[in-house]
Amino acid sequence: MRKGKVFLVGAGPGDIGLITVKGLEAIKQAEVLLYDRLANPKLLEYAPSECEFIYCGKLPDRHILRQENINELLVAKALEGKKVVRLKGGDPGVFGRVGEEAESLAQFQIPFEIVPGITSGIAAPLYAGIPVTHREYGESFAIVTAHAKSKDGEPLLEWESLARGVDTIAFYMGVGNLPLICENLIAHGKSSSTPAILIQWGTFGRQKTLQGTLADISEKALAAKFKNPSIILVGDVISLREKINWFEKKPLYGRQILLARTSNGLSELAKELMDYGADVIEFPKWKKTSVHIDLEKVTAYDKILFAQPESVAEFFEALIDNQIDIRNIRANFYGPSFKTIKALNDRGFTATLAEEMYGSGSLLIVGDNSVLKNTENYGVFDVIVTSIKEIDRQFMPIFKRMFGEAQVDTIIFPCSASVEPVLEALRECGIAIEEDVRDSHVVCMGKQTMAAVRGAGLMNPNMPAKATKAALIEYLAEQNGVELQ
């Protein structure tokens, strides 16, 4: 039997842009993917549609899968001849137990590669405006686990060496042992006035920081109910934060956005929102199945409305398959959103928003199997279904965990067709939008979307001045009290 291969991959600290090129390439070819709680679930969307996902998350008080079970799974899936990716938050070699997993694979002579990642002890401080070394403040740096295999879970460390011999120290997952850490560092030589900072969910838009000194940081953390996952950084280099804190100054920093999703591709809007500092959950995840498209009468229509951006590509591919010259089509083109308009523009065609489609003439609507929803305003029309779209339910448990760890404060509906399916999918996840996210800021892109949101019973929806990405980002920045440069 042919053995498979295992890639032990560091997912980076959270920001999906921080995964390595080699790590991303491994995900793209995975047949089985085992992932941790701290690996950003958005990375799973780069895996092939038929990839099997296995959650190996670990919480402070319980494990979904124990380490020995994970080792056994890696071996078993590889012995089935599969390409297996083990996706681990941060760097797999820094408190990631990659050595134990590699040993198990080596025991069965299973080929494997270890793909390093960016570790949170360096990345989280940098996103908080703190380099872990600096010629004036710190020329030595230590990475330390803040809990151990000791009976009481307290770290067994050489405290004097750390306190006297290291300028900057990053403690991993140590909020529960924070008083012990501070007491021991002070007792073994660190000044009680040494700066200390806690960084929770470092590099995510929901990153939070709490700053103090060894003398008071424990009391502050208790009062703020600060929790893991957090990095504890200790050292004089923290004083640079006031000068070079860059990430938390982004216009949408702190925003936790649910972006209603209508397509199965990665969203340019989501990327731009994240570039401006927001956390974005694109929901739900869709999958599509192609169908045969008959375009025999397509040249007879006066107007063609493309229901989704993907339907544009599917339509033009069908033209080639049916050997129809685009120059024979006399219709004007329309789209319900600027994303669809852009898909047409990219192919060299001008197009108009559907809400501006007036006058008489025969109409053809082109789109996936959801095309008949939200079309009551278009009068008489014909339909061509380009594909069958359905929710990818393998991702639903993943979204449930994402919602459990995020605190969504903004919901964006990019088009009217996104409203009903997203509300249904939220209910499937056990989330009643009227209750669980009732305090969220609801934003609609366009008048038709606003009408659909109100029709669904959502209260007080808002709308930017224009239904464009630029107007939306400017609107959200204003809500954050920030003026775009």
Coordinates of N, CA and C in Angstrom, one line a residue, residues 121-268:
G121 N 4.7 34.8 20.0 CA 5.5 35.6 21.0 C 6.2 36.7 20.4
I122 N 6.4 36.7 19.1 CA 7.1 37.7 18.3 C 6.0 38.6 17.6
A123 N 5.0 37.9 16.9 CA 4.1 38.6 16.1 C 3.1 39.4 16.9
A124 N 2.6 38.9 18.0 CA 1.6 39.7 18.8 C 2.2 41.0 19.4
P125 N 3.4 40.9 19.9 CA 4.1 42.2 20.4 C 4.2 43.2 19.2
L126 N 4.7 42.7 18.0 CA 4.8 43.6 16.9 C 3.5 44.3 16.5
Y127 N 2.4 43.5 16.5 CA 1.1 44.1 16.2 C 0.6 45.0 17.3
A128 N 1.3 44.9 18.5 CA 1.0 45.9 19.6 C 2.0 47.0 19.6
G129 N 2.8 47.1 18.6 CA 3.8 48.2 18.5 C 5.1 48.0 19.3
I130 N 5.4 46.7 19.5 CA 6.6 46.4 20.4 C 7.5 45.4 19.7
P131 N 8.7 45.8 19.3 CA 9.7 44.9 18.8 C 10.3 44.2 20.0
V132 N 10.6 42.9 19.9 CA 11.0 42.1 21.1 C 12.5 42.4 21.4
T133 N 13.2 43.0 20.5 CA 14.6 43.4 20.7 C 14.8 44.8 20.2
H134 N 15.8 45.5 20.9 CA 16.1 46.8 20.5 C 17.4 47.2 21.1
R135 N 18.3 47.9 20.3 CA 19.6 48.1 20.8 C 19.7 48.9 22.1
E136 N 18.7 49.7 22.4 CA 18.7 50.5 23.6 C 18.0 49.9 24.8
Y137 N 17.0 49.0 24.4 CA 16.1 48.5 25.5 C 16.2 47.0 25.8
G138 N 16.7 46.2 24.8 CA 16.7 44.8 25.0 C 17.5 44.1 23.9
E139 N 18.6 43.5 24.3 CA 19.4 42.7 23.3 C 19.3 41.2 23.5
S140 N 18.4 40.8 24.5 CA 18.2 39.3 24.6 C 16.7 39.1 24.8
F141 N 16.2 38.0 24.3 CA 14.8 37.7 24.3 C 14.6 36.2 24.6
A142 N 13.6 35.9 25.4 CA 13.3 34.5 25.8 C 11.8 34.2 25.5
I143 N 11.6 33.0 25.0 CA 10.2 32.5 24.9 C 10.0 31.4 25.9
V144 N 9.0 31.5 26.7 CA 8.8 30.7 27.9 C 7.4 30.2 28.0
T145 N 7.2 28.9 28.3 CA 5.8 28.4 28.5 C 5.4 28.8 29.9
A146 N 4.2 29.2 30.1 CA 3.8 29.7 31.4 C 2.9 28.6 32.1
H147 N 2.9 27.4 31.6 CA 2.3 26.3 32.3 C 3.1 25.1 31.9
A148 N 3.1 24.1 32.8 CA 4.0 23.0 32.6 C 3.3 21.7 33.0
K149 N 4.0 20.6 32.9 CA 3.5 19.3 33.2 C 3.6 19.0 34.7
S150 N 3.9 20.0 35.5 CA 4.0 19.8 37.0 C 2.6 19.5 37.5
K151 N 2.6 19.0 38.7 CA 1.3 18.6 39.3 C 0.3 19.7 39.4
D152 N 0.8 20.9 39.7 CA -0.2 22.0 39.9 C -0.2 22.9 38.6
G153 N 0.5 22.5 37.6 CA 0.4 23.3 36.3 C 1.3 24.5 36.3
E154 N 2.1 24.8 37.4 CA 2.9 25.9 37.5 C 4.2 25.7 36.7
P155 N 4.7 26.7 36.0 CA 5.9 26.5 35.2 C 7.2 26.2 36.1
L156 N 7.9 25.3 35.7 CA 9.2 24.9 36.4 C 10.3 25.6 35.7
L157 N 10.7 26.8 36.2 CA 11.6 27.6 35.5 C 12.8 28.0 36.3
E158 N 13.9 28.4 35.6 CA 15.1 28.9 36.3 C 14.9 30.4 36.4
W159 N 14.2 30.8 37.5 CA 13.7 32.2 37.6 C 14.8 33.2 37.7
E160 N 15.9 32.9 38.3 CA 17.0 33.9 38.5 C 17.6 34.2 37.2
S161 N 17.8 33.1 36.3 CA 18.4 33.3 35.0 C 17.5 34.2 34.2
L162 N 16.2 34.0 34.2 CA 15.3 34.8 33.5 C 15.3 36.2 34.0
A163 N 15.2 36.4 35.3 CA 15.0 37.7 35.9 C 16.3 38.6 35.6
R164 N 17.4 38.0 35.8 CA 18.7 38.8 35.7 C 19.4 38.7 34.4
G165 N 19.1 37.6 33.6 CA 19.9 37.4 32.4 C 19.2 37.7 31.1
V166 N 17.8 38.0 31.1 CA 17.1 38.2 29.9 C 16.4 39.6 29.9
D167 N 16.5 40.4 28.8 CA 15.9 41.7 28.8 C 14.4 41.6 28.6
T168 N 14.0 40.8 27.6 CA 12.6 40.7 27.2 C 12.1 39.3 27.2
I169 N 11.0 39.0 27.9 CA 10.5 37.7 28.0 C 9.0 37.6 27.6
A170 N 8.8 36.6 26.7 CA 7.4 36.3 26.3 C 6.9 35.0 26.9
F171 N 5.9 35.1 27.7 CA 5.3 34.0 28.4 C 4.0 33.6 27.6
Y172 N 3.9 32.3 27.2 CA 2.8 31.8 26.4 C 1.7 31.3 27.4
M173 N 0.4 31.7 27.1 CA -0.8 31.1 27.7 C -0.6 31.1 29.3
G174 N -0.3 32.2 29.8 CA 0.1 32.2 31.3 C -0.8 33.1 32.1
V175 N -2.0 33.5 31.6 CA -2.8 34.5 32.4 C -3.2 33.9 33.8
G176 N -3.4 32.6 33.8 CA -3.8 31.9 35.1 C -2.7 31.9 36.1
N177 N -1.4 31.9 35.6 CA -0.2 31.9 36.4 C 0.4 33.3 36.5
L178 N -0.3 34.3 36.1 CA 0.3 35.7 36.1 C 0.8 36.1 37.4
P179 N 0.1 36.0 38.5 CA 0.6 36.4 39.8 C 1.9 35.7 40.2
L180 N 2.0 34.4 39.9 CA 3.2 33.6 40.2 C 4.4 34.1 39.4
I181 N 4.1 34.4 38.1 CA 5.2 34.9 37.2 C 5.7 36.3 37.7
C182 N 4.9 37.2 38.1 CA 5.3 38.5 38.5 C 6.1 38.4 39.9
E183 N 5.5 37.6 40.8 CA 6.2 37.4 42.1 C 7.6 36.9 41.9
N184 N 7.7 35.8 41.1 CA 9.0 35.2 41.0 C 10.0 36.1 40.3
L185 N 9.6 36.8 39.2 CA 10.5 37.7 38.6 C 11.0 38.8 39.5
I186 N 10.1 39.4 40.3 CA 10.5 40.4 41.3 C 11.4 39.8 42.3
A187 N 11.0 38.6 42.8 CA 11.8 38.0 43.9 C 13.2 37.7 43.5
H188 N 13.4 37.4 42.2 CA 14.7 37.0 41.7 C 15.5 38.1 40.9
G189 N 15.0 39.3 41.1 CA 15.9 40.4 40.6 C 15.3 41.4 39.6
K190 N 14.1 41.2 39.0 CA 13.5 42.2 38.2 C 12.9 43.3 39.0
S191 N 13.0 44.5 38.6 CA 12.4 45.6 39.3 C 10.9 45.5 39.2
S192 N 10.2 45.8 40.2 CA 8.8 45.8 40.2 C 8.2 46.8 39.3
S193 N 9.0 47.8 38.8 CA 8.5 48.8 37.9 C 8.7 48.4 36.4
T194 N 9.2 47.2 36.2 CA 9.5 46.7 34.8 C 8.1 46.7 34.1
P195 N 8.1 47.3 32.9 CA 6.8 47.2 32.1 C 6.4 45.8 31.8
A196 N 5.1 45.6 31.8 CA 4.5 44.3 31.4 C 3.2 44.6 30.6
I197 N 2.9 43.7 29.6 CA 1.7 43.9 28.8 C 1.1 42.5 28.5
L198 N -0.2 42.5 28.5 CA -0.9 41.3 28.0 C -1.5 41.6 26.7
I199 N -1.3 40.6 25.7 CA -1.8 40.8 24.4 C -2.7 39.6 24.1
Q200 N -4.0 39.8 24.0 CA -5.0 38.7 23.7 C -5.4 38.7 22.2
W201 N -5.5 37.5 21.7 CA -5.8 37.4 20.3 C -4.9 38.2 19.4
G202 N -3.6 38.2 19.6 CA -2.7 39.0 18.9 C -2.8 38.8 17.4
T203 N -2.8 39.9 16.6 CA -2.8 40.0 15.2 C -4.2 39.9 14.6
F204 N -5.2 39.5 15.4 CA -6.6 39.5 14.9 C -7.1 41.0 15.1
G205 N -8.2 41.3 14.4 CA -8.8 42.6 14.6 C -9.4 42.8 16.0
R206 N -9.7 41.7 16.7 CA -10.2 41.7 18.0 C -9.0 41.7 19.1
Q207 N -7.8 42.0 18.6 CA -6.7 42.0 19.6 C -7.0 43.0 20.7
K208 N -6.7 42.6 21.9 CA -6.8 43.5 23.1 C -5.5 43.5 23.9
T209 N -5.2 44.7 24.4 CA -4.0 44.8 25.2 C -4.3 45.4 26.6
L210 N -3.5 45.0 27.5 CA -3.6 45.5 28.9 C -2.2 45.8 29.4
Q211 N -1.9 47.0 29.7 CA -0.5 47.4 30.0 C -0.4 47.8 31.5
G212 N 0.8 47.5 32.1 CA 1.1 47.8 33.5 C 2.5 47.5 33.8
T213 N 2.8 47.2 35.0 CA 4.1 46.8 35.5 C 4.1 45.5 36.2
L214 N 5.2 44.9 36.5 CA 5.2 43.7 37.3 C 4.5 43.9 38.6
A215 N 4.5 45.1 39.1 CA 3.8 45.3 40.4 C 2.3 45.3 40.3
D216 N 1.7 45.7 39.2 CA 0.3 45.9 39.2 C -0.5 45.1 38.1
I217 N 0.3 44.5 37.1 CA -0.4 43.9 36.0 C -1.4 42.7 36.4
S218 N -1.0 42.0 37.5 CA -1.9 40.9 37.9 C -3.2 41.4 38.4
E219 N -3.2 42.5 39.2 CA -4.4 43.1 39.7 C -5.2 43.7 38.6
K220 N -4.6 44.3 37.6 CA -5.3 44.8 36.4 C -6.0 43.7 35.6
A221 N -5.2 42.6 35.4 CA -5.8 41.5 34.6 C -7.0 40.9 35.3
L222 N -7.0 40.8 36.6 CA -8.1 40.3 37.4 C -9.3 41.2 37.3
A223 N -9.1 42.5 37.4 CA -10.2 43.4 37.3 C -10.8 43.5 35.9
A224 N -10.0 43.3 34.9 CA -10.4 43.3 33.5 C -10.9 42.0 33.0
K225 N -10.8 40.9 33.9 CA -11.2 39.6 33.5 C -10.5 39.1 32.2
F226 N -9.2 39.4 32.2 CA -8.4 39.1 31.0 C -8.2 37.6 30.9
K227 N -8.3 37.0 29.7 CA -8.2 35.6 29.6 C -7.2 35.2 28.5
N228 N -6.9 33.9 28.4 CA -6.2 33.4 27.2 C -7.1 33.3 26.1
P229 N -6.6 33.2 24.8 CA -5.2 33.1 24.4 C -4.5 34.5 24.5
S230 N -3.5 34.5 25.3 CA -2.7 35.8 25.5 C -1.3 35.5 25.6
I231 N -0.5 36.5 25.2 CA 0.9 36.6 25.4 C 1.2 37.6 26.5
I232 N 2.1 37.2 27.4 CA 2.5 38.1 28.5 C 3.9 38.5 28.1
L233 N 4.1 39.8 27.9 CA 5.5 40.3 27.5 C 6.0 41.2 28.7
V234 N 7.2 40.9 29.0 CA 7.9 41.7 30.1 C 9.2 42.2 29.6
G235 N 9.4 43.5 29.9 CA 10.6 44.1 29.5 C 10.5 45.6 29.2
D236 N 11.7 46.3 29.3 CA 11.7 47.8 29.1 C 11.3 48.2 27.6
V237 N 11.5 47.3 26.7 CA 11.2 47.6 25.3 C 9.7 47.9 25.1
I238 N 8.9 47.5 26.0 CA 7.4 47.9 25.9 C 7.2 49.4 25.9
S239 N 8.2 50.2 26.4 CA 8.0 51.6 26.4 C 8.0 52.2 25.0
L240 N 8.4 51.4 24.0 CA 8.4 51.9 22.6 C 6.9 51.9 22.0
R241 N 6.0 51.2 22.7 CA 4.7 51.1 22.2 C 4.0 52.4 21.9
E242 N 4.2 53.4 22.7 CA 3.6 54.7 22.5 C 4.0 55.3 21.2
K243 N 5.2 55.1 20.8 CA 5.7 55.7 19.5 C 5.3 54.9 18.3
I244 N 5.3 53.6 18.3 CA 5.2 52.8 17.1 C 4.0 51.8 17.1
N245 N 3.0 52.1 17.9 CA 1.8 51.3 17.9 C 1.0 51.6 16.6
W246 N 1.1 50.7 15.7 CA 0.6 50.9 14.3 C -0.8 50.2 14.1
F247 N -0.9 48.9 14.5 CA -2.0 48.1 14.1 C -3.3 48.7 14.8
E248 N -3.2 49.0 16.0 CA -4.4 49.5 16.7 C -4.9 50.9 16.3
K249 N -4.1 51.5 15.4 CA -4.5 52.8 14.8 C -5.2 52.7 13.5
K250 N -5.4 51.4 13.0 CA -6.1 51.2 11.7 C -7.5 51.7 11.9
P251 N -8.1 52.2 10.8 CA -9.5 52.8 10.9 C -10.6 51.9 11.4
L252 N -10.5 50.6 11.1 CA -11.5 49.7 11.5 C -11.0 48.7 12.6
Y253 N -9.9 49.1 13.3 CA -9.4 48.2 14.4 C -10.5 48.0 15.4
G254 N -10.7 46.8 15.8 CA -11.7 46.5 16.9 C -13.0 46.1 16.4
R255 N -13.3 46.4 15.1 CA -14.6 46.0 14.5 C -14.6 44.5 14.3
Q256 N -15.7 43.8 14.7 CA -15.9 42.4 14.4 C -17.1 42.2 13.5
I257 N -16.8 41.9 12.3 CA -17.9 42.0 11.2 C -18.3 40.7 10.8
L258 N -19.6 40.5 10.7 CA -20.2 39.3 10.0 C -20.6 39.8 8.6
L259 N -19.9 39.3 7.6 CA -20.1 39.7 6.2 C -21.0 38.6 5.5
A260 N -22.2 39.0 5.2 CA -23.1 38.0 4.6 C -22.6 37.6 3.2
R261 N -22.6 36.3 3.0 CA -21.9 35.8 1.8 C -22.9 35.2 0.9
T262 N -22.7 35.5 -0.4 CA -23.5 34.9 -1.4 C -22.8 34.0 -2.4
S263 N -21.4 34.1 -2.4 CA -20.7 33.3 -3.4 C -19.7 32.4 -2.7
N264 N -19.1 31.5 -3.5 CA -18.2 30.5 -2.9 C -16.8 30.9 -3.0
G265 N -16.5 32.1 -3.6 CA -15.1 32.5 -3.7 C -14.7 33.4 -2.5
L266 N -13.4 33.7 -2.5 CA -12.9 34.7 -1.4 C -13.3 36.1 -1.8
S267 N -13.7 36.9 -0.9 CA -14.3 38.2 -1.1 C -13.2 39.3 -1.1
E268 N -13.2 40.1 -2.1 CA -12.3 41.3 -2.1 C -12.7 42.3 -1.0

